[in-house]
Short mmCIF file of C-alpha atoms and ligand atoms in Angstrom, two decimals:
data_model
loop_
_atom_site.label_atom_id
_atom_site.label_comp_id
_atom_site.label_asym_id
_atom_site.label_seq_id
_atom_site.Cartn_x
_atom_site.Cartn_y
_atom_site.Cartn_z
CA MET A 1468 38.18 -42.25 0.64
CA ALA A 1469 39.59 -38.71 -1.11
CA SER A 1470 42.98 -39.30 -2.52
CA PHE A 1471 45.77 -36.79 -3.67
CA ARG A 1472 45.50 -38.54 -7.20
CA ALA A 1473 41.91 -37.36 -7.50
CA LEU A 1474 43.27 -33.66 -7.09
CA ASP A 1475 45.74 -33.54 -10.60
CA ILE A 1476 48.06 -33.27 -8.76
CA PRO A 1477 51.72 -34.24 -10.72
CA GLU A 1478 52.77 -38.05 -9.93
CA GLN A 1479 56.09 -36.91 -8.48
CA VAL A 1480 54.43 -34.49 -6.25
CA ILE A 1481 52.47 -37.32 -4.96
CA THR A 1482 55.27 -39.33 -4.84
CA ILE A 1483 57.19 -37.53 -2.23
CA LEU A 1484 53.73 -36.69 -0.44
CA GLY A 1485 53.46 -40.47 -0.03
CA GLU A 1486 57.73 -40.93 0.72
CA ASN A 1487 56.32 -38.08 3.75
CA GLY A 1488 53.85 -39.84 5.17
CA TYR A 1489 50.82 -37.76 3.43
CA LYS A 1490 48.51 -40.35 2.19
CA GLU A 1491 44.95 -38.55 1.98
CA PRO A 1492 44.39 -34.80 1.48
CA SER A 1493 42.85 -32.95 4.70
CA GLU A 1494 39.65 -31.04 4.14
CA VAL A 1495 41.40 -27.44 3.54
CA GLN A 1496 43.44 -29.20 1.14
CA LEU A 1497 40.61 -30.89 -0.77
CA SER A 1498 38.69 -28.07 -1.25
CA VAL A 1499 41.77 -25.74 -1.85
CA ILE A 1500 44.01 -27.48 -3.83
CA PRO A 1501 41.86 -27.83 -6.89
CA ARG A 1502 41.17 -24.12 -7.12
CA ALA A 1503 44.57 -22.73 -6.63
CA LEU A 1504 45.94 -25.36 -9.43
CA ARG A 1505 43.37 -23.60 -11.72
CA GLY A 1506 44.68 -20.33 -10.48
CA GLU A 1507 41.76 -18.78 -8.56
CA SER A 1508 42.39 -16.66 -5.93
CA ILE A 1509 41.58 -18.04 -2.71
CA LEU A 1510 40.40 -16.48 1.21
CA ALA A 1511 41.08 -19.36 3.27
CA GLN A 1512 40.04 -19.69 6.75
CA SER A 1513 40.95 -22.89 8.34
CA PRO A 1514 41.81 -24.51 11.89
CA THR A 1515 45.92 -24.07 12.81
CA GLY A 1516 47.41 -27.41 12.41
CA SER A 1517 44.56 -28.79 9.77
CA GLY A 1518 47.44 -28.90 6.79
CA LYS A 1519 46.94 -25.37 5.46
CA THR A 1520 50.41 -25.04 4.60
CA HIS A 1521 50.53 -27.91 2.49
CA SER A 1522 47.01 -26.73 0.47
CA PHE A 1523 49.42 -23.50 -0.99
CA LEU A 1524 52.46 -25.48 -1.14
CA ILE A 1525 51.01 -28.62 -3.34
CA PRO A 1526 49.45 -26.27 -6.12
CA ILE A 1527 52.09 -23.64 -6.25
CA ILE A 1528 54.89 -26.58 -6.72
CA SER A 1529 52.70 -28.39 -9.17
CA ARG A 1530 52.28 -25.06 -11.09
CA VAL A 1531 56.24 -23.45 -11.08
CA ASP A 1532 57.90 -24.54 -13.75
CA PRO A 1533 61.57 -25.42 -12.55
CA SER A 1534 62.85 -25.08 -16.08
CA LEU A 1535 62.99 -22.06 -15.59
CA GLY A 1536 65.33 -19.48 -13.72
CA ARG A 1537 62.43 -17.25 -12.64
CA LEU A 1538 60.99 -16.47 -9.44
CA GLN A 1539 57.08 -17.50 -9.54
CA ALA A 1540 55.53 -17.94 -6.73
CA ILE A 1541 56.06 -15.71 -3.26
CA ILE A 1542 55.24 -16.81 -0.01
CA ILE A 1543 54.86 -14.06 2.93
CA ALA A 1544 54.95 -15.26 6.48
CA PRO A 1545 54.81 -13.03 9.59
CA THR A 1546 57.78 -14.43 11.34
CA ARG A 1547 61.25 -15.77 10.80
CA GLU A 1548 60.06 -18.83 12.52
CA LEU A 1549 57.26 -19.34 10.64
CA ALA A 1550 59.03 -18.53 7.16
CA ARG A 1551 61.51 -21.40 8.28
CA GLN A 1552 58.67 -23.98 9.17
CA THR A 1553 57.09 -23.54 5.92
CA TYR A 1554 60.87 -23.77 4.11
CA LEU A 1555 61.15 -27.23 6.39
CA PHE A 1556 57.68 -28.58 4.29
CA ALA A 1557 59.18 -27.43 1.05
CA GLU A 1558 62.40 -29.09 1.40
CA PRO A 1559 61.34 -32.76 0.16
CA PHE A 1560 59.91 -30.99 -2.99
CA ASN A 1561 63.01 -29.07 -2.99
CA LYS A 1562 65.35 -31.95 -3.07
CA GLY A 1563 63.34 -34.36 -5.16
CA ILE A 1564 61.87 -32.50 -8.14
CA GLU A 1565 65.15 -31.61 -10.71
CA GLY A 1566 65.67 -27.98 -11.24
CA LEU A 1567 63.22 -26.88 -8.81
CA ARG A 1568 64.67 -24.14 -6.29
CA ILE A 1569 63.00 -23.11 -3.30
CA ARG A 1570 64.57 -20.45 -1.01
CA LEU A 1571 64.15 -19.25 2.31
CA TYR A 1572 65.20 -15.37 2.77
CA SER A 1573 65.39 -15.01 6.57
CA GLY A 1574 68.38 -12.67 7.04
CA GLU A 1575 70.45 -14.13 9.04
CA ASN A 1576 71.63 -17.18 6.78
CA GLU A 1577 72.74 -14.41 3.95
CA ARG A 1578 75.53 -13.54 3.97
CA ALA A 1579 77.17 -10.68 1.89
CA GLY A 1580 77.57 -12.03 -1.63
CA ASP A 1581 75.66 -14.53 -1.02
CA LEU A 1582 72.76 -12.88 -2.94
CA GLU A 1583 74.77 -11.89 -6.00
CA GLY A 1584 74.18 -13.13 -9.00
CA LEU A 1585 70.89 -14.44 -8.23
CA ALA A 1586 68.87 -12.36 -10.54
CA SER A 1587 70.16 -14.57 -13.43
CA SER A 1588 69.87 -17.90 -11.85
CA SER A 1589 66.86 -16.90 -9.43
CA PRO A 1590 64.58 -19.54 -7.38
CA GLN A 1591 61.17 -20.36 -8.52
CA VAL A 1592 60.09 -20.05 -4.92
CA ALA A 1593 60.84 -17.61 -2.68
CA ILE A 1594 60.01 -17.47 1.00
CA GLY A 1595 60.21 -15.08 3.72
CA THR A 1596 58.94 -12.03 5.75
CA PRO A 1597 57.06 -8.90 4.08
CA GLY A 1598 59.77 -6.71 4.58
CA ARG A 1599 62.55 -8.85 3.61
CA LEU A 1600 60.98 -9.88 0.41
CA LEU A 1601 60.28 -6.41 -0.11
CA ASP A 1602 63.71 -5.28 -0.21
CA LEU A 1603 64.74 -7.68 -2.32
CA LEU A 1604 62.19 -7.18 -4.63
CA THR A 1605 63.04 -3.60 -4.66
CA SER A 1606 66.64 -3.53 -4.98
CA GLY A 1607 66.47 -6.26 -7.78
CA VAL A 1608 67.75 -8.81 -6.29
CA LEU A 1609 64.38 -10.88 -7.00
CA SER A 1610 62.55 -10.03 -10.21
CA PRO A 1611 58.35 -9.73 -9.50
CA LYS A 1612 57.86 -9.96 -13.46
CA TYR A 1613 57.31 -13.62 -13.63
CA VAL A 1614 55.47 -13.88 -9.70
CA LYS A 1615 52.10 -15.53 -10.90
CA THR A 1616 51.03 -16.97 -7.35
CA VAL A 1617 51.48 -14.72 -3.93
CA VAL A 1618 50.47 -16.26 -0.53
CA LEU A 1619 49.98 -14.23 2.60
CA ASP A 1620 50.06 -16.80 5.12
CA GLU A 1621 48.54 -16.70 8.85
CA ALA A 1622 47.26 -12.91 7.48
CA ASP A 1623 45.41 -12.42 11.04
CA MET A 1624 49.14 -12.59 12.51
CA LEU A 1625 50.31 -10.24 9.29
CA LEU A 1626 47.93 -7.67 9.81
CA ASP A 1627 48.06 -7.44 14.15
CA MET A 1628 51.77 -7.39 13.30
CA GLY A 1629 51.43 -4.08 11.23
CA PHE A 1630 52.64 -5.55 8.00
CA PHE A 1631 50.02 -4.75 5.42
CA ASP A 1632 51.61 -1.93 3.85
CA GLU A 1633 54.45 -4.04 2.99
CA CYS A 1634 52.33 -6.72 1.55
CA ALA A 1635 50.46 -4.19 -0.47
CA SER A 1636 53.72 -2.73 -1.80
CA ILE A 1637 54.84 -6.39 -2.96
CA MET A 1638 51.29 -6.95 -4.44
CA GLU A 1639 51.93 -3.54 -6.55
CA LYS A 1640 54.74 -4.68 -7.91
CA LEU A 1641 53.31 -7.82 -9.57
CA GLU A 1642 50.92 -8.38 -12.54
CA ASN A 1643 47.55 -9.95 -11.56
CA PRO A 1644 48.44 -12.52 -9.58
CA GLN A 1645 46.99 -15.53 -8.10
CA THR A 1646 46.35 -14.65 -4.72
CA LEU A 1647 45.99 -17.23 -1.72
CA VAL A 1648 45.44 -16.09 1.97
CA PHE A 1649 45.52 -18.32 4.96
CA SER A 1650 44.17 -17.11 8.41
CA ALA A 1651 43.62 -19.22 11.29
CA THR A 1652 40.67 -16.47 11.76
CA LEU A 1653 38.76 -14.54 9.19
CA LYS A 1654 37.65 -11.46 11.57
CA GLU A 1655 35.89 -8.63 9.46
CA HIS A 1656 37.99 -6.08 10.37
CA LEU A 1657 40.85 -8.63 8.87
CA LYS A 1658 38.42 -9.33 5.43
CA SER A 1659 38.17 -5.50 4.92
CA ALA A 1660 41.70 -4.66 5.50
CA LEU A 1661 42.77 -7.36 2.82
CA SER A 1662 39.98 -6.49 -0.03
CA LYS A 1663 41.97 -2.94 -0.47
CA PHE A 1664 44.44 -5.36 -2.39
CA VAL A 1665 43.51 -8.91 -2.42
CA LYS A 1666 40.87 -10.32 -4.72
CA ALA A 1667 39.59 -13.53 -3.73
CA SER A 1668 36.94 -15.31 -5.72
CA PHE A 1669 36.61 -18.13 -3.83
CA SER A 1670 36.81 -18.52 0.00
CA PHE A 1671 36.91 -21.44 2.31
CA GLU A 1672 36.00 -21.57 6.05
CA GLY A 1673 37.20 -24.33 7.74
CA GLY A 1674 34.85 -25.24 10.70
CA VAL A 1675 34.17 -23.28 13.86
CA GLU A 1676 36.33 -24.27 16.41
CA LYS A 1677 38.95 -21.98 17.50
CA THR A 1678 41.40 -24.90 17.26
CA ALA A 1679 41.21 -27.89 15.85
CA GLY A 1680 38.46 -30.56 16.80
CA GLU A 1681 40.39 -32.71 18.97
CA VAL A 1682 41.62 -30.16 21.87
CA LYS A 1683 39.88 -30.68 25.33
CA HIS A 1684 39.88 -27.84 27.26
CA VAL A 1685 40.29 -28.01 31.10
CA PHE A 1686 40.17 -24.70 33.39
CA VAL A 1687 41.97 -25.16 36.58
CA ASP A 1688 41.17 -22.82 39.86
CA SER A 1689 44.30 -21.93 40.94
CA ARG A 1690 43.79 -18.60 43.10
CA HIS A 1691 45.47 -19.12 46.46
CA GLN A 1692 47.73 -21.19 44.66
CA ASP A 1693 51.71 -21.51 43.57
CA ARG A 1694 51.09 -21.19 40.00
CA TYR A 1695 54.69 -22.84 39.43
CA GLN A 1696 54.14 -25.43 41.65
CA ALA A 1697 50.88 -26.43 40.35
CA ALA A 1698 52.30 -26.57 36.86
CA VAL A 1699 54.63 -29.17 38.10
CA ARG A 1700 51.96 -31.33 40.05
CA LEU A 1701 49.79 -31.05 36.57
CA PHE A 1702 52.68 -32.00 34.61
CA LYS A 1703 53.60 -34.87 37.22
CA ASN A 1704 50.42 -36.50 37.17
CA LYS A 1705 50.10 -35.74 33.01
CA LYS A 1706 53.10 -36.96 32.26
CA PRO A 1707 52.90 -35.32 28.38
CA PHE A 1708 55.05 -36.72 25.92
CA LEU A 1709 55.82 -32.83 25.30
CA GLY A 1710 54.37 -30.38 26.98
CA ILE A 1711 53.95 -26.08 26.44
CA LEU A 1712 54.05 -24.02 29.68
CA PHE A 1713 53.01 -20.75 28.88
CA VAL A 1714 53.62 -17.49 30.64
CA SER A 1715 52.10 -14.13 29.62
CA LYS A 1716 55.30 -12.40 31.11
CA ARG A 1717 59.00 -13.41 29.83
CA GLU A 1718 59.71 -12.50 33.39
CA GLU A 1719 57.70 -15.57 34.66
CA ALA A 1720 60.11 -17.57 31.87
CA PRO A 1721 63.18 -18.52 33.94
CA ILE A 1722 60.94 -18.78 37.24
CA ALA A 1723 58.74 -21.46 35.88
CA HIS A 1724 61.67 -23.36 34.25
CA ARG A 1725 63.64 -23.22 37.43
CA ALA A 1726 60.85 -24.95 39.30
CA LEU A 1727 60.45 -27.74 36.73
CA LYS A 1728 64.33 -28.26 36.51
CA GLU A 1729 64.13 -28.66 40.29
CA ALA A 1730 61.16 -31.34 40.22
CA GLY A 1731 63.40 -33.21 37.48
CA PHE A 1732 61.65 -32.72 33.84
CA ASP A 1733 64.09 -31.99 30.68
CA CYS A 1734 62.79 -28.38 29.59
CA VAL A 1735 63.45 -25.54 28.10
CA VAL A 1736 62.76 -21.52 27.92
CA TYR A 1737 61.35 -20.18 24.21
CA SER A 1738 60.79 -16.47 24.18
CA GLY A 1739 61.79 -13.21 22.40
CA ASP A 1740 64.21 -13.03 25.18
CA LEU A 1741 66.34 -15.50 23.26
CA SER A 1742 68.63 -14.04 20.04
CA GLU A 1743 67.98 -15.33 17.05
CA ARG A 1744 70.49 -17.89 16.77
CA GLU A 1745 69.62 -19.33 19.89
CA ARG A 1746 66.02 -19.69 18.94
CA LYS A 1747 66.94 -21.19 16.05
CA LYS A 1748 68.89 -23.77 18.08
CA THR A 1749 66.76 -24.55 20.71
CA MET A 1750 63.79 -24.78 18.35
CA LYS A 1751 65.87 -27.47 16.35
CA ALA A 1752 66.25 -29.41 19.49
CA ILE A 1753 62.85 -29.25 20.46
CA ARG A 1754 61.77 -31.03 16.46
CA GLU A 1755 64.29 -33.45 17.66
CA ASN A 1756 62.83 -34.18 21.11
CA LYS A 1757 65.21 -33.20 23.45
CA TYR A 1758 62.93 -31.65 25.91
CA GLN A 1759 59.81 -32.79 27.59
CA ILE A 1760 58.70 -29.10 28.62
CA ILE A 1761 58.93 -26.18 26.97
CA VAL A 1762 58.61 -23.00 28.41
CA ALA A 1763 57.26 -20.50 26.27
CA SER A 1764 56.10 -17.23 26.12
CA ASP A 1765 53.47 -16.32 23.45
CA LEU A 1766 55.93 -15.99 20.46
CA LEU A 1767 55.31 -19.58 20.64
CA ALA A 1768 51.22 -19.38 20.48
CA ARG A 1769 50.73 -18.70 17.13
CA GLY A 1770 51.51 -20.81 13.65
CA ILE A 1771 54.12 -23.20 15.06
CA ASP A 1772 53.84 -26.73 14.19
CA LEU A 1773 55.44 -29.31 16.58
CA PRO A 1774 52.94 -31.96 15.86
CA ASP A 1775 53.99 -33.97 19.32
CA VAL A 1776 52.78 -31.82 21.76
CA ASP A 1777 50.24 -33.57 23.53
CA MET A 1778 49.44 -31.17 26.29
CA VAL A 1779 49.87 -27.34 27.07
CA VAL A 1780 48.69 -25.15 29.62
CA SER A 1781 48.60 -21.82 30.45
CA LEU A 1782 50.07 -20.20 33.62
CA ASP A 1783 47.31 -17.22 33.83
CA LEU A 1784 44.49 -15.76 31.26
CA PRO A 1785 46.90 -14.13 28.22
CA ASN A 1786 46.78 -10.42 28.06
CA GLU A 1787 44.41 -10.68 25.02
CA LEU A 1788 41.86 -13.69 24.97
CA ASP A 1789 42.19 -14.99 21.62
CA PHE A 1790 45.74 -16.02 22.59
CA TYR A 1791 44.31 -18.62 24.82
CA PHE A 1792 43.11 -20.24 21.60
CA HIS A 1793 46.34 -19.70 19.57
CA ARG A 1794 48.16 -21.55 22.37
CA ALA A 1795 45.77 -24.42 22.77
CA GLY A 1796 46.19 -24.88 19.04
CA ARG A 1797 49.71 -25.85 19.42
CA THR A 1798 48.32 -29.48 20.26
CA GLY A 1799 45.68 -31.30 18.73
CA ARG A 1800 47.54 -31.10 15.43
CA PHE A 1801 46.63 -32.85 12.22
CA GLY A 1802 43.52 -34.96 14.25
CA LYS A 1803 45.71 -35.83 17.07
CA VAL A 1804 43.99 -35.60 20.68
CA GLY A 1805 45.51 -32.96 23.01
CA GLU A 1806 44.88 -31.05 25.68
CA SER A 1807 44.83 -27.30 26.75
CA TYR A 1808 45.14 -26.93 30.53
CA LEU A 1809 44.56 -22.70 31.73
CA PHE A 1810 44.91 -21.68 35.30
CA TYR A 1811 42.69 -19.07 36.18
CA ASP A 1812 41.82 -16.87 38.91
CA SER A 1813 38.20 -17.29 40.05
CA ASP A 1814 38.18 -13.77 41.13
CA ASP A 1815 38.85 -13.14 37.44
CA ALA A 1816 35.97 -14.58 36.25
CA SER A 1817 34.42 -12.22 33.86
CA ARG A 1818 37.11 -12.69 31.70
CA THR A 1819 37.88 -16.05 31.76
CA SER A 1820 33.63 -16.81 31.24
CA MET A 1821 34.35 -14.92 27.80
CA LEU A 1822 36.06 -17.83 26.66
CA LEU A 1823 33.31 -20.74 27.47
CA GLU A 1824 31.23 -19.08 24.02
CA GLN A 1825 34.17 -20.87 21.93
CA CYS A 1826 34.98 -23.77 23.77
CA SER A 1827 32.92 -25.84 26.22
CA PRO A 1828 35.83 -26.52 28.98
CA LYS A 1829 35.87 -28.52 32.20
CA PHE A 1830 36.24 -27.39 35.37
CA MET A 1831 38.70 -29.19 37.76
CA THR A 1832 40.84 -28.60 40.71
CA LEU A 1833 44.16 -29.40 41.84
CA LYS A 1834 43.98 -31.49 45.14
CA GLY A 1835 47.96 -32.36 45.84
CA ASP A 1836 49.09 -33.93 42.52
CA ARG A 1837 45.43 -35.42 41.27
CA LEU A 1838 43.05 -33.11 39.19
CA VAL A 1839 39.40 -33.44 40.43
CA ASP A 1840 36.39 -32.43 38.87
CA ASP A 1841 34.68 -28.77 40.11
CA PRO A 1842 31.35 -28.65 40.30
CA VAL A 1843 31.42 -24.89 41.02
CA GLY A 1844 33.23 -23.73 37.94
CA LEU A 1845 33.24 -20.05 37.31
CA LEU A 1846 30.41 -19.26 39.68
CA PRO A 1847 31.43 -17.26 42.39
CA LYS A 1848 32.09 -19.36 45.13
CA LYS A 1849 30.03 -17.46 47.87
CA LYS A 1850 27.03 -16.89 45.59
CA LEU A 1851 27.00 -20.77 44.95
CA ASN A 1852 24.08 -22.63 46.63
CA LYS A 1853 26.44 -25.03 47.90
CA THR A 1854 23.55 -28.04 47.62
CA LYS A 1855 22.66 -27.15 44.37
CA LYS A 1856 24.65 -29.84 41.85
CA TYR A 1857 25.06 -27.88 38.23
CA GLY A 1858 25.74 -31.01 36.48
CA ASP A 1859 23.81 -30.47 33.76
CA ASP A 1860 25.67 -27.75 31.38
CA GLU A 1861 23.03 -25.67 30.31
CA GLN A 1862 22.06 -25.16 34.17
CA ARG A 1863 25.59 -24.68 34.56
CA GLU A 1864 25.72 -21.73 32.07
CA ILE A 1865 22.63 -20.32 32.94
CA ALA A 1866 23.74 -20.07 36.41
CA ILE A 1867 26.80 -18.56 35.47
CA VAL A 1868 24.73 -15.71 33.19
CA LYS A 1869 23.19 -14.92 36.35
CA ALA A 1870 26.32 -14.83 38.34
CA LYS A 1871 28.22 -12.74 35.98
CA HIS A 1872 25.05 -9.57 36.12
CA SER A 1873 24.24 -10.03 39.73
CA GLY A 1874 26.16 -6.97 40.45
CA LYS A 1875 25.09 -4.66 37.67
CA LYS A 1876 21.80 -3.49 38.93
CA ILE A 1877 22.91 -0.06 38.64
CA LYS A 1878 23.16 -0.08 34.70
CA PRO A 1879 20.05 0.86 32.31
CA GLY A 1880 18.40 -2.30 30.65
CA TYR A 1881 20.21 -4.92 32.86
CA LYS A 1882 17.40 -7.26 32.78
CA LYS A 1883 16.73 -7.18 29.50
CA LYS A 1884 20.54 -7.92 28.90
CA LYS A 1885 20.41 -10.57 31.42
CA GLN A 1886 17.39 -12.29 29.55
CA ALA A 1887 19.19 -11.99 26.72
CA ASP A 1888 21.97 -13.61 27.69
CA ILE A 1889 19.58 -16.25 29.40
CA ASP A 1890 18.03 -16.82 25.98
CA LYS A 1891 21.32 -17.35 24.19
CA VAL A 1892 22.45 -19.95 26.24
CA LYS A 1893 18.80 -22.00 25.65
CA ARG A 1894 18.94 -21.10 21.87
CA LYS A 1895 22.75 -23.07 22.14
CA TYR A 1896 21.46 -26.01 24.04
CA ARG A 1897 17.89 -26.46 22.08
CA LYS A 1898 20.51 -25.97 18.38
CA LYS A 1899 22.48 -28.87 20.21
CA ALA A 1900 19.30 -30.92 21.27
CA ILE A 1901 17.97 -30.72 17.50
CA ARG A 1902 20.95 -31.73 15.93
CA GLU A 1903 21.34 -34.85 18.39
CA ASN A 1904 18.27 -36.05 17.69
CA ILE A 1905 18.85 -35.52 13.95
CA ARG A 1906 21.72 -37.60 14.11
CA LYS A 1907 20.12 -40.13 16.26
CA ASN A 1908 17.53 -40.43 13.32
CA LEU A 1909 19.33 -40.83 10.74
CA GLY A 1910 21.52 -43.96 12.59
CA LYS A 1911 18.08 -45.11 13.26
CA ALA A 1912 17.67 -45.03 9.18
CA LYS A 1913 20.72 -46.42 8.30
CA LYS A 1914 20.26 -49.50 10.60
P1 AMP B 2831 49.58 -26.33 9.23
O1 AMP B 2831 50.13 -25.74 10.22
O2 AMP B 2831 47.98 -26.16 8.94
O3 AMP B 2831 49.98 -26.56 7.86
O4 AMP B 2831 49.30 -28.04 9.51
C1 AMP B 2831 50.58 -28.96 9.58
C2 AMP B 2831 50.49 -30.36 9.84
O5 AMP B 2831 49.56 -31.45 9.81
C3 AMP B 2831 51.96 -30.83 10.02
O6 AMP B 2831 52.50 -31.71 10.85
C4 AMP B 2831 51.51 -31.56 8.48
O7 AMP B 2831 52.56 -32.16 8.95
C5 AMP B 2831 50.34 -32.12 8.95
N1 AMP B 2831 49.40 -32.24 7.61
C6 AMP B 2831 49.30 -31.70 6.59
N2 AMP B 2831 48.60 -32.38 5.52
C7 AMP B 2831 48.77 -33.63 6.04
C8 AMP B 2831 47.99 -34.64 5.25
N3 AMP B 2831 47.53 -34.81 4.22
N4 AMP B 2831 48.52 -35.51 5.53
C9 AMP B 2831 49.14 -35.70 7.14
N5 AMP B 2831 49.76 -34.99 7.97
C10 AMP B 2831 49.62 -33.84 7.10
#
């Protein structure tokens, strides 16, 4: 069994980890920590909830010198919420290691005069959003001179939110720092944008799933249904410990909230409509388990760690399909099991079908409060041969591909494209069969 002790981490750090319930390193930690301790720069793609925050916190804390009142590491996060979350993970070390000062720069907790004299007794580690950190480094409140490590956390989100210019400006102020980049996804356009200011010697790609492995996906056809009431019925049926209902439009949040409240749920809204102060207060209450259901906009979809979430419901398809996986990633944290439900409209089957390559959902429908299997799934209901059973996953996916192509006869090359898509499905299942066979044979050999 792997242990933190084998990773050459200082004893005091291991003790604090143990006191906080961290006994064994996760896959990403096992791979990243030893290299980061050696000062290597790293590009790490890791499913959300895999323990990536500690993959950079542990080496940073192990490498900074707490006896020096100099800034030695910078952690850049895309939002204040995520910066605060990282700070909360860092707090036990901040308290437990003498002389260590890790500071969160989030704007709202800094009053005038707070920052005076900071340069002379600087924290060793600064956590914050790009604009805020750049301001502090430019105005001289923080000195870039002795910074040896910089982290870009949730890099895909930093890019999407247009923060790469600020990140590059921060990097320009530093002298050849170790750079640790973490991202839930590592798409080509992200890698190429990063290559302009990050030189990583090692890249870690953890898992192909878009969310942690333990998430079960269920797609529920909710055409002609009142989705708010459908969500109420689903929550009544599943009784989650902590559930999130995602809405794509902010204005839907109060409606969903009212419906849930009237049905007797302890619930709260978390969206961009709240002020910064209200958001902070709400998040604190959520973390203290004061609510059973959070009605949230996609503000809560990325990076936020709420380990107790066991069920996520998407009231509809998000505007950007990738957000479905960000939403689903709020559950199944650190190997726990979780369920992600999506209400879809079978009239919009083609957009929904785009999600199939990255997850294998179960199709179900709601009958009253009960969930029952939907053998039809995404197949257009009228095109379905009612007597045929689509129990076999491969047959079902092939039928979906055929149905998807059925209205495209005018486009040139439609036959080829259709056949290519069918072949792709077949290849996927052939590979799966081979893998299963190998596993079976290995099992037999072991016996
Ligand atoms: P992430 O957002 O990827 O940093 O995942 C963080 C979640 O995983 C948090 O709930 C952590 O408390 C938990 N976590 C991280 N590392 C470990 C570990 N080695 N053992 C147990 N839980 C961990």
